[in-house]
Amino acid sequence: QVQLVESGGRSVQAGGSLRLSCAASGRTSTAYSMGWFRQAPGKNREFVAAQTWDGGVTHYADSVKGRFTISRNNAKNAVYLQMNNLKSEDTAVYYCVADVVTQDIRAGKADYWGQGTQVTVSS
């Protein structure tokens, strides 16, 4: 069992920056890949970013490449999402996720989900 708790969601002006954090607890000794999904009202959940447990391989959705950066600190059992140059289209609930298979996260699937944190970008 792994528990994930996101924090850092805010209301921010377009063009601004925001940093989301995710704290993991439970069976964190497992070499999970971790990542982020998001879901806007009335839309399907979509993959945002993923990173292998050792940080060696990173993936991003095309819509956020060059603007978002995923990172992790395994000693703290934490993963982060730095979001720069935010656009109104980035408004969504953001979920921290974990899975033993990185490709599952890229495909929008994950074994473990956090509760979500709201990001609102105004223009």
Tab-separated table of C-alpha atoms in Angstrom:
chain	number	residue	atom	x	y	z
A	1	GLN	CA	0.000	0.000	0.000
A	2	VAL	CA	1.159	3.483	-0.923
A	3	GLN	CA	-0.516	6.709	0.120
A	4	LEU	CA	0.012	9.928	-1.844
A	5	VAL	CA	-0.856	13.447	-0.701
A	6	GLU	CA	-0.557	16.448	-3.052
A	7	SER	CA	-0.207	20.068	-2.037
A	8	GLY	CA	0.593	23.443	-3.584
A	9	GLY	CA	-2.436	24.030	-5.804
A	10	ARG	CA	-3.358	27.719	-6.071
A	11	SER	CA	-5.064	30.325	-8.183
A	12	VAL	CA	-2.447	32.049	-10.339
A	13	GLN	CA	-2.346	34.563	-13.190
A	14	ALA	CA	-1.543	33.368	-16.701
A	15	GLY	CA	2.205	33.443	-17.293
A	16	GLY	CA	2.934	32.760	-13.651
A	17	SER	CA	4.580	29.791	-11.963
A	18	LEU	CA	3.552	27.204	-9.402
A	19	ARG	CA	5.236	24.247	-7.702
A	20	LEU	CA	3.217	21.189	-6.692
A	21	SER	CA	4.479	18.705	-4.105
A	22	CYS	CA	3.527	15.108	-3.377
A	23	ALA	CA	4.400	13.202	-0.209
A	24	ALA	CA	4.395	9.395	-0.350
A	25	SER	CA	4.032	7.014	2.575
A	26	GLY	CA	3.568	3.292	3.061
A	27	ARG	CA	5.591	0.770	1.034
A	28	THR	CA	7.929	3.375	-0.405
A	29	SER	CA	10.863	0.946	-0.619
A	30	THR	CA	9.392	-0.323	-3.901
A	31	ALA	CA	11.037	1.228	-6.978
A	32	TYR	CA	7.933	3.042	-8.238
A	33	SER	CA	7.821	5.375	-11.152
A	34	MET	CA	5.882	8.476	-10.191
A	35	GLY	CA	4.089	11.150	-12.115
A	36	TRP	CA	1.223	13.575	-12.483
A	37	PHE	CA	-2.196	13.429	-14.136
A	38	ARG	CA	-4.703	16.245	-14.475
A	39	GLN	CA	-8.428	16.513	-15.112
A	40	ALA	CA	-10.405	19.577	-16.129
A	41	PRO	CA	-14.196	19.780	-15.588
A	42	GLY	CA	-16.076	17.805	-18.222
A	43	LYS	CA	-12.884	16.368	-19.703
A	44	ASN	CA	-11.012	13.078	-19.419
A	45	ARG	CA	-8.004	12.669	-17.200
A	46	GLU	CA	-4.766	13.209	-19.068
A	47	PHE	CA	-1.152	12.305	-18.530
A	48	VAL	CA	1.112	15.226	-17.632
A	49	ALA	CA	4.544	13.904	-16.603
A	50	ALA	CA	6.327	10.804	-15.304
A	51	GLN	CA	9.754	9.872	-13.976
A	52	THR	CA	11.425	6.551	-13.158
A	53	TRP	CA	12.355	5.814	-9.553
A	54	ASP	CA	16.018	6.711	-10.120
A	55	GLY	CA	15.225	9.851	-12.113
A	56	GLY	CA	16.949	8.426	-15.184
A	57	VAL	CA	14.022	8.683	-17.603
A	58	THR	CA	11.456	11.481	-17.773
A	59	HIS	CA	8.362	11.859	-19.967
A	60	TYR	CA	6.059	14.820	-20.599
A	61	ALA	CA	2.825	15.407	-22.429
A	62	ASP	CA	3.345	17.487	-25.571
A	63	SER	CA	1.181	20.260	-24.142
A	64	VAL	CA	3.555	20.898	-21.215
A	65	LYS	CA	6.997	20.203	-22.713
A	66	GLY	CA	9.357	23.082	-22.075
A	67	ARG	CA	7.112	24.552	-19.369
A	68	PHE	CA	6.759	21.844	-16.691
A	69	THR	CA	9.523	19.942	-14.891
A	70	ILE	CA	9.067	16.809	-12.787
A	71	SER	CA	11.597	15.890	-10.114
A	72	ARG	CA	11.802	13.663	-7.071
A	73	ASN	CA	13.667	13.287	-3.805
A	74	ASN	CA	13.588	9.631	-2.813
A	75	ALA	CA	15.213	10.321	0.560
A	76	LYS	CA	12.149	12.432	1.393
A	77	ASN	CA	9.682	10.165	-0.448
A	78	ALA	CA	8.551	13.179	-2.427
A	79	VAL	CA	7.873	14.148	-6.035
A	80	TYR	CA	7.426	17.661	-7.423
A	81	LEU	CA	6.008	19.393	-10.466
A	82	GLN	CA	7.413	22.819	-11.305
A	83	MET	CA	5.006	24.618	-13.631
A	84	ASN	CA	6.168	27.743	-15.475
A	85	ASN	CA	4.477	30.012	-18.011
A	86	LEU	CA	1.064	28.737	-16.967
A	87	LYS	CA	-1.813	29.016	-19.418
A	88	SER	CA	-5.569	29.031	-18.853
A	89	GLU	CA	-5.654	25.587	-20.490
A	90	ASP	CA	-3.619	24.257	-17.550
A	91	THR	CA	-6.553	24.779	-15.172
A	92	ALA	CA	-7.410	21.367	-13.690
A	93	VAL	CA	-7.232	19.143	-10.652
A	94	TYR	CA	-3.722	17.692	-10.559
A	95	TYR	CA	-3.133	14.182	-9.195
A	96	CYS	CA	0.106	12.638	-7.997
A	97	VAL	CA	0.370	8.996	-9.125
A	98	ALA	CA	2.671	5.986	-8.700
A	99	ASP	CA	3.102	2.734	-10.616
A	100	VAL	CA	5.809	0.099	-11.032
A	101	VAL	CA	5.590	0.496	-14.840
A	102	THR	CA	6.425	3.912	-16.268
A	103	GLN	CA	4.537	3.231	-19.505
A	104	ASP	CA	1.319	2.737	-17.532
A	105	ILE	CA	1.563	6.303	-16.257
A	106	ARG	CA	2.249	7.598	-19.781
A	107	ALA	CA	-0.911	5.775	-20.880
A	108	GLY	CA	-2.994	7.433	-18.164
A	109	LYS	CA	-3.081	4.451	-15.795
A	110	ALA	CA	-1.655	4.160	-12.293
A	111	ASP	CA	-1.977	1.834	-9.313
A	112	TYR	CA	-1.909	4.642	-6.752
A	113	TRP	CA	-3.481	8.092	-6.798
A	114	GLY	CA	-3.466	11.073	-4.506
A	115	GLN	CA	-6.580	13.064	-3.655
A	116	GLY	CA	-5.823	15.867	-6.097
A	117	THR	CA	-5.008	19.553	-5.778
A	118	GLN	CA	-6.739	22.351	-7.692
A	119	VAL	CA	-4.761	24.604	-10.019
A	120	THR	CA	-6.631	27.572	-11.465
A	121	VAL	CA	-5.018	29.844	-14.064
A	122	SER	CA	-6.785	33.125	-14.771
A	123	SER	CA	-6.217	35.414	-17.745
